[in-house]
Coordinates of C-alpha atoms and ligand atoms in Angstrom, one line a residue:
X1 CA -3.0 20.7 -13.6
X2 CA -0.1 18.9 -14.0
X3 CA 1.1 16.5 -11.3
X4 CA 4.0 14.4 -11.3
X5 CA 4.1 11.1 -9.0
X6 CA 7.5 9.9 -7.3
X7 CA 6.8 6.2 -6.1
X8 CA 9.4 3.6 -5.6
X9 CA 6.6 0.8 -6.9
X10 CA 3.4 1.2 -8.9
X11 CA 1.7 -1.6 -11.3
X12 CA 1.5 -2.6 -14.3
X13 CA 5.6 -2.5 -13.8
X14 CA 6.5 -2.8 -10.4
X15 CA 4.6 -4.3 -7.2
X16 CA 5.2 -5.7 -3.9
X17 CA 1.9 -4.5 -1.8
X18 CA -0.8 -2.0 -2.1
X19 CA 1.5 0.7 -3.0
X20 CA 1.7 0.0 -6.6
X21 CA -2.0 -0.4 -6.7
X22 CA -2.3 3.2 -5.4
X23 CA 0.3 4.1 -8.2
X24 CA -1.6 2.8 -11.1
X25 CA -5.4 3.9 -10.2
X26 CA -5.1 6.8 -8.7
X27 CA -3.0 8.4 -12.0
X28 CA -5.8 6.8 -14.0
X29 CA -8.2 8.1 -11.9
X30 CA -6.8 12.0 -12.3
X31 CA -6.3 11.5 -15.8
X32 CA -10.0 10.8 -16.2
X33 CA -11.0 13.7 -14.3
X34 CA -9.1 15.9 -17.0
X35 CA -5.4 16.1 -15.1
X36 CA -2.0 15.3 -16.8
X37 CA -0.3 12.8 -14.9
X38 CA 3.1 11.6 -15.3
X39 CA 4.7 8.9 -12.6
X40 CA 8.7 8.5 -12.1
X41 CA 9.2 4.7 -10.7
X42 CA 12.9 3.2 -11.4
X43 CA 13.7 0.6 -13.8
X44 CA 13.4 -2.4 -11.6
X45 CA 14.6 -5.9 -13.7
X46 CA 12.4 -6.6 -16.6
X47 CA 10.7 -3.2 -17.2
X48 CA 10.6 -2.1 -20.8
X49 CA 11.7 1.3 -21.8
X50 CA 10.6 2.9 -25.2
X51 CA 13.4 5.5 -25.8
X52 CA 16.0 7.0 -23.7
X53 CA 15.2 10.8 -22.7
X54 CA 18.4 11.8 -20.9
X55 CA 21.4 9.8 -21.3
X56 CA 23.1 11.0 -18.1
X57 CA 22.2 12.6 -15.2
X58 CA 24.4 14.0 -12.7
X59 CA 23.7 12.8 -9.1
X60 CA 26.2 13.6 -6.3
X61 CA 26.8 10.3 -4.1
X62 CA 29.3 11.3 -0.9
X63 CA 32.7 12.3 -2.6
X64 CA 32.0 10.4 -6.0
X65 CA 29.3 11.6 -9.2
X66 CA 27.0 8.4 -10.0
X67 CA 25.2 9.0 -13.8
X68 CA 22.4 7.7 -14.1
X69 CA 19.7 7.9 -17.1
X70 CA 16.1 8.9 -18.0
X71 CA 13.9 6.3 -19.8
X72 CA 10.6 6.9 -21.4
X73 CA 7.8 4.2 -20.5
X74 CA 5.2 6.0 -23.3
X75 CA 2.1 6.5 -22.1
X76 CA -0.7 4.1 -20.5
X77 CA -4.4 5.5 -20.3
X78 CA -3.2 8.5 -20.5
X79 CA -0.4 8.3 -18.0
X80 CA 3.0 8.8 -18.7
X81 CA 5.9 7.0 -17.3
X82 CA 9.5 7.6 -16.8
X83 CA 12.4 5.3 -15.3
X84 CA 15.0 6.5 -13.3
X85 CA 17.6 3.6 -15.4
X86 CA 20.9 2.6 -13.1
X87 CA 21.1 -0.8 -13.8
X88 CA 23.6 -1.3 -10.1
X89 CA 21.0 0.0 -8.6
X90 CA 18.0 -1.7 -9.9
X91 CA 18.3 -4.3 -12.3
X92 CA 18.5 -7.1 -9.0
X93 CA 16.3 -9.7 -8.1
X94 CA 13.9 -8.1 -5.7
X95 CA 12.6 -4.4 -4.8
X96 CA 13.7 -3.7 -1.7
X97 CA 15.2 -6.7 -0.5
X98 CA 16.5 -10.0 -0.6
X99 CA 16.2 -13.1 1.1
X100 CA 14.6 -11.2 3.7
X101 CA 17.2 -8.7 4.5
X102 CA 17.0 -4.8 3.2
X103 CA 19.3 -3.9 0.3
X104 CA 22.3 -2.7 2.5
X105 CA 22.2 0.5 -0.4
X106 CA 18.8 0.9 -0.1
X107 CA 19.6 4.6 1.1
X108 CA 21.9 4.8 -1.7
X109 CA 19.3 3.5 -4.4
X110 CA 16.5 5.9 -3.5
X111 CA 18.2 8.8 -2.6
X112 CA 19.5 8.3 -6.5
X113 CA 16.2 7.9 -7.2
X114 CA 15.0 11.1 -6.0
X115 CA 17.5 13.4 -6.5
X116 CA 16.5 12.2 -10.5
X117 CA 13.0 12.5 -9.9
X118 CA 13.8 16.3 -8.8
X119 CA 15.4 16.3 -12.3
X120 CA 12.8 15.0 -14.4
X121 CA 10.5 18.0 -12.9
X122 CA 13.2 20.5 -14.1
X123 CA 14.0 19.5 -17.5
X124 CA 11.4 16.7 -18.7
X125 CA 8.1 17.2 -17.3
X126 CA 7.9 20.5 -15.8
X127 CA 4.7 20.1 -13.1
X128 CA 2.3 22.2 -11.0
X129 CA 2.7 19.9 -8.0
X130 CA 4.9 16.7 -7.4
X131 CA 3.0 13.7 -5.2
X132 CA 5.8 11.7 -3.7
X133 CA 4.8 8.2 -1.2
X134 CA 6.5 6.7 1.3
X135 CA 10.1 7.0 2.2
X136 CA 11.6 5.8 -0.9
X137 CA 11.1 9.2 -2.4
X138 CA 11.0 11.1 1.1
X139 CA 14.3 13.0 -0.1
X140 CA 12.1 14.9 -2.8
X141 CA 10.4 17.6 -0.2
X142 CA 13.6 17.8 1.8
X143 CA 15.8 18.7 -1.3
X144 CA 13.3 20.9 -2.9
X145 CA 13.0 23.1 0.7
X146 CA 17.0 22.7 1.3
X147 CA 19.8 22.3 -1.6
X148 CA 17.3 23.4 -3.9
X149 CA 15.1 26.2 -2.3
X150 CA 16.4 29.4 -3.9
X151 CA 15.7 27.2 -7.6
X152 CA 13.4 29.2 -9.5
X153 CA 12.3 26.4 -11.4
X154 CA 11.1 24.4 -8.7
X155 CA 10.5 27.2 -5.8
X156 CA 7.0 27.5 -6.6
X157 CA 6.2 23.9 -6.8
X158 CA 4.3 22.6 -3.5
X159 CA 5.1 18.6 -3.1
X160 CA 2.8 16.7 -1.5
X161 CA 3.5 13.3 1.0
X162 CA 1.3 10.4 1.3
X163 CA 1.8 8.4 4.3
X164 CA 1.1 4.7 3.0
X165 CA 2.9 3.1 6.2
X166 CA 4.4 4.4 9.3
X167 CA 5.7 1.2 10.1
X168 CA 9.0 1.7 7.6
X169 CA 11.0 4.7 8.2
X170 CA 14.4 4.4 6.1
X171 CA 16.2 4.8 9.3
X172 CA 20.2 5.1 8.4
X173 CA 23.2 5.9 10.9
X174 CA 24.2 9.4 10.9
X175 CA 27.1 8.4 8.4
X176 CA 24.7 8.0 5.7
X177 CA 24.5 12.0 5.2
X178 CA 28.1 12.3 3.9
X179 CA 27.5 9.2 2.0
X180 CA 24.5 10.8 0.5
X181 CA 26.1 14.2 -0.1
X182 CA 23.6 15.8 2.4
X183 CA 24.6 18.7 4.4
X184 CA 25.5 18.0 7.9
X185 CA 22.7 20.7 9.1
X186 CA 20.4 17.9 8.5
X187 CA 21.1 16.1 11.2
X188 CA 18.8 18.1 12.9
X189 CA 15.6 17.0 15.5
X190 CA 13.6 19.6 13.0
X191 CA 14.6 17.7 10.2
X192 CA 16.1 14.2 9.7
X193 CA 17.7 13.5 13.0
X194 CA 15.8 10.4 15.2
X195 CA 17.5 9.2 18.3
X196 CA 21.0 9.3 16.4
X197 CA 20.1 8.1 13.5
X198 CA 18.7 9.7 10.5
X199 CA 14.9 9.4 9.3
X200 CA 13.6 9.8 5.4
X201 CA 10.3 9.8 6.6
X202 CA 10.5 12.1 9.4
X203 CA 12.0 14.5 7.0
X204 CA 9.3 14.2 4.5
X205 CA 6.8 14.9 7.6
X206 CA 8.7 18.3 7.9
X207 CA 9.6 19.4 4.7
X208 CA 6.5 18.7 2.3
X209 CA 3.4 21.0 1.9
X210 CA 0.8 18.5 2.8
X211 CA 0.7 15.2 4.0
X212 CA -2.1 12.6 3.5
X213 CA -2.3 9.1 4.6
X214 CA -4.8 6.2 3.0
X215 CA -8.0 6.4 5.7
X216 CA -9.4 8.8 8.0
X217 CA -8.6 6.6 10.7
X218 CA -5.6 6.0 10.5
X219 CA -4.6 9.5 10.3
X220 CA -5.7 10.3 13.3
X221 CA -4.2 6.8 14.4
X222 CA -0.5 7.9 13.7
X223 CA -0.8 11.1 15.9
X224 CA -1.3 8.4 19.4
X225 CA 1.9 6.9 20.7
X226 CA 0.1 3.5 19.7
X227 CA 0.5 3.9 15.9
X228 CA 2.4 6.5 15.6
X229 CA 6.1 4.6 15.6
X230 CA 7.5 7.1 17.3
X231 CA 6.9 9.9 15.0
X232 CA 2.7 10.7 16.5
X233 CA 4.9 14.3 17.7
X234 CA 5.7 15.1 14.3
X235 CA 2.7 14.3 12.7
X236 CA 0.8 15.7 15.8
X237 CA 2.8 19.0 15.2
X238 CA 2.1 18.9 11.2
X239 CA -1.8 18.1 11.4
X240 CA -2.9 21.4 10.4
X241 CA -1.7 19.9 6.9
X242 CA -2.5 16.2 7.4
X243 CA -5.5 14.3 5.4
X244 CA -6.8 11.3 5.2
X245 CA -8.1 10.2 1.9
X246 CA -9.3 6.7 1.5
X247 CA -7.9 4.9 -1.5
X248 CA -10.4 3.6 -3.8
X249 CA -10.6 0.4 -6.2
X250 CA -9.4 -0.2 -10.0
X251 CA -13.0 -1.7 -10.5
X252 CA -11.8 -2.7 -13.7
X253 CA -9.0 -5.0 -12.3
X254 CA -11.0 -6.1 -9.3
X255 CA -14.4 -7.1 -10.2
X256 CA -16.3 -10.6 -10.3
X257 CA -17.8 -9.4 -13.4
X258 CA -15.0 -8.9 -15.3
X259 CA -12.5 -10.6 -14.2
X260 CA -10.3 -13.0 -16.2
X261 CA -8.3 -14.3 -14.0
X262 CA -11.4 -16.5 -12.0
X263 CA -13.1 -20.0 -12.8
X264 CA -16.7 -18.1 -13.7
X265 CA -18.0 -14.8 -13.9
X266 CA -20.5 -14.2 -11.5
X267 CA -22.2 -10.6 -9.9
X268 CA -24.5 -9.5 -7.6
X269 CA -27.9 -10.5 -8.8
X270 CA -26.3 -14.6 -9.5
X271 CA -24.0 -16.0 -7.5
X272 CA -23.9 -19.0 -9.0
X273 CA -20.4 -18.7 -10.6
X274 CA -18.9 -18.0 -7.1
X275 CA -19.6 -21.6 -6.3
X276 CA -17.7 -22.3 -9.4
X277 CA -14.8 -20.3 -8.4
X278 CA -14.8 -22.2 -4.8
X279 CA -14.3 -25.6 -6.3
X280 CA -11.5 -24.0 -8.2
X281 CA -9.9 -22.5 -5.7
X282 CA -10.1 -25.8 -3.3
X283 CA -8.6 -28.2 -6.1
X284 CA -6.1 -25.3 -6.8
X285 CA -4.6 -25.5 -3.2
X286 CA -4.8 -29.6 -3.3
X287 CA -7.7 -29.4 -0.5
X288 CA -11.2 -31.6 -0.5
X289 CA -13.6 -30.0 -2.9
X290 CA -16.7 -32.3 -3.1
X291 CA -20.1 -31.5 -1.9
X292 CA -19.5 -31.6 1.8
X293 CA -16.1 -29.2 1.4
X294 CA -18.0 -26.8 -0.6
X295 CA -21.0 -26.1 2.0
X296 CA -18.1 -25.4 4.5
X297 CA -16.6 -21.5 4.6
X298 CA -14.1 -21.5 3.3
X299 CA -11.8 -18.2 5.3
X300 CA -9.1 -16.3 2.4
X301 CA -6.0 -14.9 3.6
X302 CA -3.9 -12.7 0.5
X303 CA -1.1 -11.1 2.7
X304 CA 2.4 -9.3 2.7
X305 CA 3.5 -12.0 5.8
X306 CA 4.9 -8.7 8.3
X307 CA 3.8 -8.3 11.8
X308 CA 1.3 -5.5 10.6
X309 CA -0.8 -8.3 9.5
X310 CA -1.9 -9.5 12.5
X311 CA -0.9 -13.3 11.7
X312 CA 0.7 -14.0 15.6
X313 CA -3.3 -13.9 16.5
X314 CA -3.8 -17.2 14.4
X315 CA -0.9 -18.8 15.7
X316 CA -2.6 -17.8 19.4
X317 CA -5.7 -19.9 18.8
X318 CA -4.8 -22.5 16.0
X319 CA -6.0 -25.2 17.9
X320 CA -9.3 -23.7 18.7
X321 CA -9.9 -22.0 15.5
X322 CA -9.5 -25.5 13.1
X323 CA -11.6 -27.0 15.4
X324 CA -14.3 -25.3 14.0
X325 CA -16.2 -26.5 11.0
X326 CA -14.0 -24.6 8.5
X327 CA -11.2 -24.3 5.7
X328 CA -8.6 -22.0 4.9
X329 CA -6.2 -20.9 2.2
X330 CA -3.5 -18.2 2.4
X331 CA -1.2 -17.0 0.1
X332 CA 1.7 -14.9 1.6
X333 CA 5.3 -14.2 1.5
X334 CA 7.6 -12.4 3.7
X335 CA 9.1 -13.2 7.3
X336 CA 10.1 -16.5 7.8
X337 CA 8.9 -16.9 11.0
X338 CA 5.3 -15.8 9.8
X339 CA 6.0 -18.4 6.7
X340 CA 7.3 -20.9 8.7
X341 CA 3.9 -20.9 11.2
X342 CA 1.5 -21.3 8.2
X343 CA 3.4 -24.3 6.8
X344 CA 3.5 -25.7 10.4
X345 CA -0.8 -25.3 10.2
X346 CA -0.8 -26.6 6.6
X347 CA 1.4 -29.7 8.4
X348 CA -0.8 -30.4 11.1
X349 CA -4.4 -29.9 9.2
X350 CA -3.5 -30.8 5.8
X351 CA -7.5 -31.1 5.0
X352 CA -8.4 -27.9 6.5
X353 CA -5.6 -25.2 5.7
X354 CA -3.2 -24.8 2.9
X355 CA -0.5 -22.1 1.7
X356 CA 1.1 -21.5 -1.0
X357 CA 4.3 -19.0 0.1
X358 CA 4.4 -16.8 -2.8
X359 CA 3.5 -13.7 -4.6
X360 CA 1.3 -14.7 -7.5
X361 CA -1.7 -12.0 -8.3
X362 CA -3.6 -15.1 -10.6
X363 CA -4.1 -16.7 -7.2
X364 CA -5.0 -13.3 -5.0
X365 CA -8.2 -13.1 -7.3
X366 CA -8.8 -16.5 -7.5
X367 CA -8.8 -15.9 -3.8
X368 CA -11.1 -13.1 -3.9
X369 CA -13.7 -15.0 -5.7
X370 CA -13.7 -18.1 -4.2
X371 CA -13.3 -17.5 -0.5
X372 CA -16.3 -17.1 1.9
X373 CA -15.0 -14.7 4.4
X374 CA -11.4 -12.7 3.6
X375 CA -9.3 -12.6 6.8
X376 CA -6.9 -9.4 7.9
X377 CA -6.6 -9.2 11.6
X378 CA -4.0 -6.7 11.1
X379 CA -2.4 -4.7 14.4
X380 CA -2.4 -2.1 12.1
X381 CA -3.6 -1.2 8.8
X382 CA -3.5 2.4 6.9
X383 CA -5.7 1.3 4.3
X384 CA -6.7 -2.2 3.5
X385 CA -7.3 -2.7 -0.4
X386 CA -7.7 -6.7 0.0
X387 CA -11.0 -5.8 2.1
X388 CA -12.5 -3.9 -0.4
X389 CA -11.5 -6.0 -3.5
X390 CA -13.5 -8.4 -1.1
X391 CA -16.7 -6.6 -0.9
X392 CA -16.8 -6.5 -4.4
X393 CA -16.2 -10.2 -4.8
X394 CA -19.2 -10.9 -2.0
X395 CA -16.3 -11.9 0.1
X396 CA -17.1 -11.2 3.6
X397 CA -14.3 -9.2 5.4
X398 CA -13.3 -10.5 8.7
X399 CA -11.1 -7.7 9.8
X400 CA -9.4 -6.1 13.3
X401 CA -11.0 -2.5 13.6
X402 CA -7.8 -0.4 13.1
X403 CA -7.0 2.1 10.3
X404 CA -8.8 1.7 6.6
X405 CA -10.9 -1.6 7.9
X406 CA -12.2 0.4 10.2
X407 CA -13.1 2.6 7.9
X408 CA -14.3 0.7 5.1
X409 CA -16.1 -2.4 6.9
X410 CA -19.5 -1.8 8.6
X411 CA -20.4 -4.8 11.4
X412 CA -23.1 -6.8 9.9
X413 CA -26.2 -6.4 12.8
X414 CA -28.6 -9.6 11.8
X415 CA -31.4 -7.6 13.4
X416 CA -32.1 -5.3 10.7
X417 CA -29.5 -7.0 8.1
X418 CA -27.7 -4.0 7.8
X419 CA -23.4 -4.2 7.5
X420 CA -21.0 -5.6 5.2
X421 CA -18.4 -8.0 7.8
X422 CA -17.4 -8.9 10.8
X423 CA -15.0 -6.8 13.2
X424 CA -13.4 -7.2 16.4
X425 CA -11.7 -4.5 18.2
X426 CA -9.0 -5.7 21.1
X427 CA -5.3 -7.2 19.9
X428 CA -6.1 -10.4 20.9
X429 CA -6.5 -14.2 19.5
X430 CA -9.7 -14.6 21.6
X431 CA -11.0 -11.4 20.2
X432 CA -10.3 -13.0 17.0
X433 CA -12.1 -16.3 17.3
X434 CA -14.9 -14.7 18.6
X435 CA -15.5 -12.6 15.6
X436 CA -14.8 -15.3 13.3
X437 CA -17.4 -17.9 15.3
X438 CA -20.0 -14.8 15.2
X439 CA -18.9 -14.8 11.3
X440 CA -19.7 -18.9 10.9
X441 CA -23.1 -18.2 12.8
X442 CA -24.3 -16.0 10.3
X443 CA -22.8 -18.0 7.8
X444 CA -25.0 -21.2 8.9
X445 CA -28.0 -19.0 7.8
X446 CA -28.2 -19.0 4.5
X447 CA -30.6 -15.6 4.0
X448 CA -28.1 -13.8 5.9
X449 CA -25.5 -14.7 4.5
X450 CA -26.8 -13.8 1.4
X451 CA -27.8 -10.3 3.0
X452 CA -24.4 -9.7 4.2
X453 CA -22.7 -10.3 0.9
X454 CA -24.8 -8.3 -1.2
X455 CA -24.3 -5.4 1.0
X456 CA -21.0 -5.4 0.3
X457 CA -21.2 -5.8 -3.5
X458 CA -23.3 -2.9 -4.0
X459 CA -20.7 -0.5 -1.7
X460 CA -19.1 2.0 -4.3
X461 CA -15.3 2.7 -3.3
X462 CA -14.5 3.9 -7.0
X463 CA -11.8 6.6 -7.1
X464 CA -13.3 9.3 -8.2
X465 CA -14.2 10.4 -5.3
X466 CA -10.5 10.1 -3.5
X467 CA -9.6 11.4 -6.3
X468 CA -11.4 14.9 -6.5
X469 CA -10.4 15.6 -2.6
X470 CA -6.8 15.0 -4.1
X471 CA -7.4 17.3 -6.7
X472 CA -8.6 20.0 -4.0
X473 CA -6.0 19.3 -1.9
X474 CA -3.4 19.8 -4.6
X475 CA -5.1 23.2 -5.1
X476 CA -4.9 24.2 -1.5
X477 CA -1.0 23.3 -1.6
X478 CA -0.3 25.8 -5.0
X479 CA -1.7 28.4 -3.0
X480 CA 0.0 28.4 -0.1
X481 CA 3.2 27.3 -2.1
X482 CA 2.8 30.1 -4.3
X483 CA 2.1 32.8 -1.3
X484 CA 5.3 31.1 0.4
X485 CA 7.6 31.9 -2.8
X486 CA 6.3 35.2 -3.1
X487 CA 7.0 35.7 0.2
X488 CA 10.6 35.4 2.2
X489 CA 10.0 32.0 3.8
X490 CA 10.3 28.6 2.6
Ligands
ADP501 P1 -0.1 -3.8 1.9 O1 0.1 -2.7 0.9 O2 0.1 -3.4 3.3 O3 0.6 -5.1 1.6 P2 -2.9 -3.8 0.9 O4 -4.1 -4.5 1.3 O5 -3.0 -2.3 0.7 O6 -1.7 -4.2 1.9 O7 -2.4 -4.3 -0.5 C1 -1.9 -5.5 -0.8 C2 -1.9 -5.7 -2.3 O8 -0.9 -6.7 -2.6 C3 -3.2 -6.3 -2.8 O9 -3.4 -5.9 -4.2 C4 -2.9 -7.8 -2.7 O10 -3.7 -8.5 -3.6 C5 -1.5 -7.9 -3.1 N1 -0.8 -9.0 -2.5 C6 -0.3 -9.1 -1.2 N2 0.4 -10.3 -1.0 C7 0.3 -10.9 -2.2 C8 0.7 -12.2 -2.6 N3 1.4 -13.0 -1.8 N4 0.5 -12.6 -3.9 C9 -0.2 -11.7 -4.7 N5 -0.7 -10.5 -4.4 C10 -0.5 -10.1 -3.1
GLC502 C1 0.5 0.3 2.7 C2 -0.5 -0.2 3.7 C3 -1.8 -0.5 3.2 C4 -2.3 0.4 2.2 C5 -1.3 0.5 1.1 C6 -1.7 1.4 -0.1 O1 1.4 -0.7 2.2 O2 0.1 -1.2 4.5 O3 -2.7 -0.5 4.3 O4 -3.5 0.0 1.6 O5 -0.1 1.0 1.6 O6 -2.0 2.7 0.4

């Protein structure tokens, strides 16, 4: 089968979160099951292009034509990539946004961005099914079942919607249809209209075949008014077509044993390089790393700083929390405010926390390896990969019981030694503490300890098995595409 990704990020060309993780394995993954893959990203700044594959496209933008071209990014593992290339539109500093503040053409850029993507499918790389994620490419299923439906290249091609976060809509005033060159009957409460203003990823919830989202959880999360940011009625009404497939790990990128970018190699069966990797990581953010600072846990934090990550429950109990016997690193960037209350801790308990406010993946794995205990309290979380690059690392998750880390982390029960980390359930800094002083109590014993990690080390969330339910569910969606074009409806 051939199946063609439309993602506004995915590694090794693009990244900003765990997005462009999904984009590179999963591919890889389908590929190695005997798929043909190809992935449309744009040409952010800095991503090489082999050849140009169509010079100039023609995309409508409001009253004016905007021409954008098709690059050829070869083939990696087996997966081919192509760049929508508009160098206005995507040769800037950042993805998405700058100094904090959203691109005020983001609608502009990615509606580009789609409309090309529906091209590529018509005249480059034909496919049996496209798999679009996230509201950067949420125009795809709306276009194909709208200004496109009677094509009878593309009728019989069933599109596909992952759900990676419900948190960001692409919410633009009404205005933004004429600016798009949308038709005005889209401003519709069965289509893009929300409250007066007009949502990509509402639309994508109505238009595309199937929709998936990253855990089991969480997909029955976003159908409750809790998680559902306003949209749980939508998906509620679609969840005869909604799935939740958990993402899996790039074992190959995330693995003690292999890893290059860690002090010392180290797996299950010897540990002793992990103590190697926790001296590194100490003198790396400036903290004490003799004797007495390496018998203490050490809690990892590797976060997008946004209020889905939980980080308000720290600033709740900071006082209470470094009064235990521990240290803590984080590496983050994002909103200021989250920023600006991890300096303020690194200010006040310069031996006990640090942060570095960046994106740097060298330090996320030194991170992973040398950390104790990985931290995500998140209010909500779809999937989680941090978590289960931890398992692997014998890293034990500390998590909030929502979404994929529900889903992925078992409580560790010291009575029979079964589990792989700690969880706490309520939204609340003394939920929090709690679960991290029941974490340091295990800690203090060593045998547990020991238990606990190896637990998680063993667990197995390769992709292949994500990526076979994909491959079903892509099956299920040709049918009923193909019994949909045959039929009157679309
Ligand atoms: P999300 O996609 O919501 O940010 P995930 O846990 O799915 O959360 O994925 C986050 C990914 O981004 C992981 O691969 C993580 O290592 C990486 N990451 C997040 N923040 C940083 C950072 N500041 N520096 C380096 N990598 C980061
Ligand atoms: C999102 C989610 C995260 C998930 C990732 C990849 O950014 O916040 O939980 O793991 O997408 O699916």
């Amino acid at each position: 089968m051939k199946i063609l990704f439309v993602a506004s990020e995915g590694l090794p060309f693009s990244k900003t979160g765990g997005l462009a993780d999904v984009v590179e394995a999963l591919p890889k993954a389908l590929v190695g099951m005997g798929q043909e893959v190809a992935v449309v990203l744009p040409r952010y700044r800095g991503t090489k292009a082999s050849a140009v594959v169509l010079p100039s496209l023609t995309i409508p933008m409001g009253d004016c034509l905007r021409f954008p071209a098709v690059a050829d990014g070869t083939a990696i593992g087996g997966v081919h990539y192509y760049f929508v290339d508009d160098p206005e539109y995507f040769d800037r500093d950042q993805l998405y946004a700058a100094q904090g503040k959203d691109y005020p053409d983001n609608a502009e850029r990615f509606a580009e961005f789609s409309r090309a993507a529906i091209e590529v499918a018509k005249h480059v790389w034909p496919p049996d099914v496209i798999h679009c994620h996230d509201w950067q490419s949420a125009l795809v299923p709306v276009l194909l079942r709208t200004l496109y439906a009677s094509d009878p290249l593309l009728r019989g091609v069933p599109v596909v919607f992952t759900i990676h976060n419900m948190g960001y809509h692409g919410l633009f005033p009404r205005d933004i249809l004429k600016r798009l060159g949308l038709p005005d009957t889209l401003f519709h409460t069965d289509a893009m209209e929300f409250y007066g203003k007009v949502n990509f990823l509402k639309a994508a919830l109505v238009f595309a075949d199937y929709l998936t989202t990253v855990s089991r959880k969480y997909a029955e999360e976003i159908q409750t008014a809790e998680y559902g940011h306003g949209l749980d009625g939508v998906v509620r009404w679609r969840a005869d077509r909604l799935k939740g497939i958990l993402n899996g790990v790039d074992y190959s990128a995330w693995s003690p044993e292999v890893d290059t970018f860690i002090a010392a190699r180290y797996r299950a069966s010897d540990l002793a390089g992990k103590r190697v990797c926790k001296k590194d990581l100490l003198e790396q953010f400036k903290l004490p790393a003799d004797a007495a600072a390496l018998a203490r846990p050490l809690i990892g934090i590797v976060s997008r700083f946004a209020d889905q990550k939980g980080f308000d429950l720290i600033a709740q109990v900071a006082g209470e929390l470094l009064a235990e016997d521990l240290t803590i690193v984080a590496l983050g960037a994002g909103e200021p405010k989250h920023e600006h209350v991890f300096r303020e801790l690194a200010a006040t308990f310069p031996t006990q926390i640090a942060v570095k406010i960046a994106y740097d993946n060298a330090i996320a794995h030194k991170i992973e390896a040398g950390a104790d205990m990985f931290l995500m309290p998140s209010r909500y979380e779809p999937c989680g990969l941090n978590q289960i690059y931890s398992l692997r690392y014998g890293t034990v998750p500390v998590v909030r019981a929502t979404g994929g880390l529900d889903d992925t982390i078992e409580p560790f029960d010291s009575t029979n030694g079964r589990g792989t980390g700690f969880k706490f359930e309520t939204y609340s800094g003394q939920a929090l503490l709690g679960c991290i002083r029941e974490a340091l109590r295990v800690y203090a014993d060593e045998k547990a300890w020991r238990k606990v990690q190896t637990n998680g080390m063993v667990k197995d969330f390769s992709w292949q098995a994500s990526a076979s339910e994909y491959v079903r569910l892509y099956e299920t969606a040709q049918e009923s595409r193909n019994q949909r074009a045959a039929g009157t409806s679309n």
